[in-house]
Amino acid sequence: MLKHSIQEQLILHEELRTEVYTCPANKLTIGVGRNLEDVGLYEFEQKRMLDNYGLTKQEVIDILQVRQITQEEALYMLNNDIMIIRAELENSYRWFNFLNEVRQKVIIDMRFNLGSSGFAGFKNMIKQVENMNYWNAGEEMKDSKWYSQVKTRADRLIKMMVTGQDYDL
């Protein structure tokens, strides 16, 4: 059973910030972990949020460094990111839809944090999840550079993966 939505979980792990900031990976970021340098704003977000479209990533950054965003816009961007990531996971990993909701949140959270190629690098963990060996998947999560970088987040996600139960605050 879910105690917290994926949105709440990602806000806990990433924070929600309405101003442009530099993230630990040294990338300009806004909202709930939206990397402006690599992702920017999607065309439909530019139209809704800036009443413009076709802007370069640098033009978006320049505008947002002055304008900032609202909390509502940050949540709109987060929901778009979750939808896109979920669709990617469903298309790339047949086993994803067979996971319970809690384990799906773990996978979405990791993919959100690591990016597509970073997540794909967790080959051993992915294999363990595919084989429903959740304890071993947790061990593979722990045996990574990612674990030492985001220890509190990683510990929470590992426990969720192993038990299949949502976290408590």
mmCIF file of C-alpha atoms in Angstrom:
data_model
loop_
_atom_site.group_PDB
_atom_site.id
_atom_site.type_symbol
_atom_site.label_atom_id
_atom_site.label_comp_id
_atom_site.label_asym_id
_atom_site.label_seq_id
_atom_site.Cartn_x
_atom_site.Cartn_y
_atom_site.Cartn_z
ATOM 1 C CA MET A 1 0.000 0.000 0.000
ATOM 2 C CA LEU A 2 1.246 3.477 -0.859
ATOM 3 C CA LYS A 3 1.668 5.917 1.992
ATOM 4 C CA HIS A 4 3.229 8.593 -0.221
ATOM 5 C CA SER A 5 2.802 9.476 -3.882
ATOM 6 C CA ILE A 6 5.765 9.394 -6.238
ATOM 7 C CA GLN A 7 5.494 13.195 -6.363
ATOM 8 C CA GLU A 8 5.823 13.453 -2.567
ATOM 9 C CA GLN A 9 8.736 11.017 -2.620
ATOM 10 C CA LEU A 10 10.636 12.913 -5.322
ATOM 11 C CA ILE A 11 10.055 16.235 -3.548
ATOM 12 C CA LEU A 12 11.438 14.657 -0.358
ATOM 13 C CA HIS A 13 14.548 13.475 -2.213
ATOM 14 C CA GLU A 14 15.080 16.407 -4.590
ATOM 15 C CA GLU A 15 13.322 19.362 -2.907
ATOM 16 C CA LEU A 16 11.113 21.814 -4.773
ATOM 17 C CA ARG A 17 12.869 25.028 -5.722
ATOM 18 C CA THR A 18 11.328 27.843 -7.720
ATOM 19 C CA GLU A 19 14.634 29.498 -8.576
ATOM 20 C CA VAL A 20 17.450 28.251 -10.802
ATOM 21 C CA TYR A 21 20.208 26.594 -8.757
ATOM 22 C CA THR A 22 23.284 24.476 -9.359
ATOM 23 C CA CYS A 23 22.722 20.826 -8.408
ATOM 24 C CA PRO A 24 25.417 18.491 -6.975
ATOM 25 C CA ALA A 25 26.213 17.359 -10.559
ATOM 26 C CA ASN A 26 27.060 21.016 -11.320
ATOM 27 C CA LYS A 27 24.063 21.488 -13.645
ATOM 28 C CA LEU A 28 21.627 24.399 -13.648
ATOM 29 C CA THR A 29 18.384 23.007 -12.249
ATOM 30 C CA ILE A 30 14.894 24.212 -11.276
ATOM 31 C CA GLY A 31 11.674 22.838 -9.805
ATOM 32 C CA VAL A 32 11.994 19.271 -8.562
ATOM 33 C CA GLY A 33 15.382 18.312 -9.975
ATOM 34 C CA ARG A 34 14.750 19.426 -13.602
ATOM 35 C CA ASN A 35 18.155 19.678 -15.281
ATOM 36 C CA LEU A 36 17.833 22.760 -17.487
ATOM 37 C CA GLU A 37 21.117 22.191 -19.308
ATOM 38 C CA ASP A 38 20.341 18.676 -20.530
ATOM 39 C CA VAL A 39 16.524 18.638 -20.552
ATOM 40 C CA GLY A 40 15.410 22.267 -20.514
ATOM 41 C CA LEU A 41 11.678 22.776 -20.943
ATOM 42 C CA TYR A 42 9.671 20.701 -23.382
ATOM 43 C CA GLU A 43 7.924 22.655 -26.170
ATOM 44 C CA PHE A 44 4.505 22.217 -24.526
ATOM 45 C CA GLU A 45 5.940 23.493 -21.213
ATOM 46 C CA GLN A 46 7.480 26.518 -22.928
ATOM 47 C CA LYS A 47 4.093 27.342 -24.462
ATOM 48 C CA ARG A 48 2.178 26.989 -21.187
ATOM 49 C CA MET A 49 4.735 28.524 -18.831
ATOM 50 C CA LEU A 50 6.477 31.138 -20.986
ATOM 51 C CA ASP A 51 3.826 31.724 -23.670
ATOM 52 C CA ASN A 52 6.544 30.927 -26.188
ATOM 53 C CA TYR A 53 8.077 27.878 -27.843
ATOM 54 C CA GLY A 54 11.091 26.929 -29.925
ATOM 55 C CA LEU A 55 13.467 28.457 -27.396
ATOM 56 C CA THR A 56 16.959 27.052 -26.989
ATOM 57 C CA LYS A 57 17.952 25.597 -23.624
ATOM 58 C CA GLN A 58 20.124 28.662 -22.998
ATOM 59 C CA GLU A 59 17.234 31.030 -23.774
ATOM 60 C CA VAL A 60 15.049 29.107 -21.306
ATOM 61 C CA ILE A 61 17.782 29.295 -18.643
ATOM 62 C CA ASP A 62 18.206 33.044 -19.207
ATOM 63 C CA ILE A 63 14.451 33.637 -18.824
ATOM 64 C CA LEU A 64 14.094 31.428 -15.733
ATOM 65 C CA GLN A 65 17.074 32.989 -13.972
ATOM 66 C CA VAL A 66 15.112 36.240 -14.006
ATOM 67 C CA ARG A 67 11.495 35.034 -13.868
ATOM 68 C CA GLN A 68 11.732 31.913 -11.685
ATOM 69 C CA ILE A 69 8.718 29.570 -11.611
ATOM 70 C CA THR A 70 5.719 29.061 -9.359
ATOM 71 C CA GLN A 71 5.158 26.010 -7.171
ATOM 72 C CA GLU A 72 2.292 25.057 -9.500
ATOM 73 C CA GLU A 73 4.656 25.178 -12.498
ATOM 74 C CA ALA A 74 7.225 23.074 -10.636
ATOM 75 C CA LEU A 75 4.573 20.417 -9.943
ATOM 76 C CA TYR A 76 3.415 20.569 -13.585
ATOM 77 C CA MET A 77 6.999 19.928 -14.735
ATOM 78 C CA LEU A 78 7.399 17.117 -12.182
ATOM 79 C CA ASN A 79 4.220 15.396 -13.356
ATOM 80 C CA ASN A 80 5.449 15.640 -16.952
ATOM 81 C CA ASP A 81 8.798 14.120 -15.964
ATOM 82 C CA ILE A 82 7.088 11.258 -14.133
ATOM 83 C CA MET A 83 4.801 10.546 -17.114
ATOM 84 C CA ILE A 84 7.747 10.501 -19.527
ATOM 85 C CA ILE A 85 9.903 8.332 -17.245
ATOM 86 C CA ARG A 86 7.055 5.886 -16.570
ATOM 87 C CA ALA A 87 6.409 5.498 -20.321
ATOM 88 C CA GLU A 88 10.128 4.960 -20.943
ATOM 89 C CA LEU A 89 10.339 2.307 -18.229
ATOM 90 C CA GLU A 90 7.202 0.530 -19.465
ATOM 91 C CA ASN A 91 8.610 0.431 -23.008
ATOM 92 C CA SER A 92 12.184 -0.517 -22.086
ATOM 93 C CA TYR A 93 11.627 -3.010 -19.252
ATOM 94 C CA ARG A 94 8.790 -5.503 -19.715
ATOM 95 C CA TRP A 95 8.936 -6.468 -16.037
ATOM 96 C CA PHE A 96 8.224 -2.911 -14.812
ATOM 97 C CA ASN A 97 4.415 -3.242 -14.938
ATOM 98 C CA PHE A 98 4.567 -6.475 -12.926
ATOM 99 C CA LEU A 99 6.178 -4.744 -9.935
ATOM 100 C CA ASN A 100 4.009 -3.597 -7.065
ATOM 101 C CA GLU A 101 3.459 0.178 -6.767
ATOM 102 C CA VAL A 102 6.169 0.628 -4.144
ATOM 103 C CA ARG A 103 8.859 -1.060 -6.232
ATOM 104 C CA GLN A 104 7.706 0.914 -9.277
ATOM 105 C CA LYS A 105 8.298 4.077 -7.222
ATOM 106 C CA VAL A 106 11.829 2.880 -6.441
ATOM 107 C CA ILE A 107 12.586 2.355 -10.121
ATOM 108 C CA ILE A 108 11.034 5.700 -11.148
ATOM 109 C CA ASP A 109 12.977 7.486 -8.396
ATOM 110 C CA MET A 110 16.284 5.917 -9.434
ATOM 111 C CA ARG A 111 15.647 6.669 -13.121
ATOM 112 C CA PHE A 112 14.712 10.267 -12.201
ATOM 113 C CA ASN A 113 17.906 10.682 -10.188
ATOM 114 C CA LEU A 114 20.328 8.855 -12.497
ATOM 115 C CA GLY A 115 18.961 9.628 -15.949
ATOM 116 C CA SER A 116 18.280 7.012 -18.585
ATOM 117 C CA SER A 117 21.855 5.911 -19.244
ATOM 118 C CA GLY A 118 22.836 6.082 -15.571
ATOM 119 C CA PHE A 119 19.928 3.841 -14.615
ATOM 120 C CA ALA A 120 20.673 1.444 -17.494
ATOM 121 C CA GLY A 121 24.173 1.064 -16.011
ATOM 122 C CA PHE A 122 22.655 -0.802 -13.043
ATOM 123 C CA LYS A 123 22.641 -3.988 -15.127
ATOM 124 C CA ASN A 124 23.015 -6.416 -12.199
ATOM 125 C CA MET A 125 20.302 -4.720 -10.156
ATOM 126 C CA ILE A 126 17.970 -4.651 -13.169
ATOM 127 C CA LYS A 127 18.555 -8.381 -13.714
ATOM 128 C CA GLN A 128 17.768 -9.112 -10.052
ATOM 129 C CA VAL A 129 14.529 -7.086 -10.218
ATOM 130 C CA GLU A 130 13.561 -8.839 -13.445
ATOM 131 C CA ASN A 131 14.077 -12.183 -11.666
ATOM 132 C CA MET A 132 12.120 -10.947 -8.595
ATOM 133 C CA ASN A 133 15.204 -11.316 -6.370
ATOM 134 C CA TYR A 134 14.525 -8.122 -4.459
ATOM 135 C CA TRP A 135 17.004 -8.750 -1.646
ATOM 136 C CA ASN A 136 19.792 -9.168 -4.201
ATOM 137 C CA ALA A 137 18.539 -6.094 -6.083
ATOM 138 C CA GLY A 138 18.937 -4.132 -2.844
ATOM 139 C CA GLU A 139 22.481 -5.451 -2.435
ATOM 140 C CA GLU A 140 23.301 -4.362 -6.000
ATOM 141 C CA MET A 141 21.906 -0.896 -5.229
ATOM 142 C CA LYS A 142 24.147 -0.707 -2.174
ATOM 143 C CA ASP A 143 27.207 -1.848 -4.130
ATOM 144 C CA SER A 144 27.433 1.322 -6.229
ATOM 145 C CA LYS A 145 28.938 4.795 -6.371
ATOM 146 C CA TRP A 146 25.361 6.114 -6.399
ATOM 147 C CA TYR A 147 24.821 4.658 -2.906
ATOM 148 C CA SER A 148 27.650 6.698 -1.388
ATOM 149 C CA GLN A 149 26.449 9.854 -3.167
ATOM 150 C CA VAL A 150 22.820 9.703 -1.989
ATOM 151 C CA LYS A 151 23.056 7.479 1.080
ATOM 152 C CA THR A 152 19.852 8.547 2.898
ATOM 153 C CA ARG A 153 17.803 8.358 -0.289
ATOM 154 C CA ALA A 154 19.467 5.088 -1.284
ATOM 155 C CA ASP A 155 18.849 3.492 2.127
ATOM 156 C CA ARG A 156 15.161 4.420 1.885
ATOM 157 C CA LEU A 157 14.872 3.041 -1.674
ATOM 158 C CA ILE A 158 16.738 -0.161 -0.811
ATOM 159 C CA LYS A 159 14.389 -0.855 2.092
ATOM 160 C CA MET A 160 11.401 -0.231 -0.193
ATOM 161 C CA MET A 161 12.840 -2.541 -2.865
ATOM 162 C CA VAL A 162 13.586 -5.359 -0.423
ATOM 163 C CA THR A 163 10.306 -5.208 1.525
ATOM 164 C CA GLY A 164 7.938 -3.956 -1.170
ATOM 165 C CA GLN A 165 6.526 -1.560 1.445
ATOM 166 C CA ASP A 166 6.444 2.228 1.415
ATOM 167 C CA TYR A 167 8.612 4.328 3.695
ATOM 168 C CA ASP A 168 7.630 6.029 6.950
ATOM 169 C CA LEU A 169 8.752 9.527 7.846
#
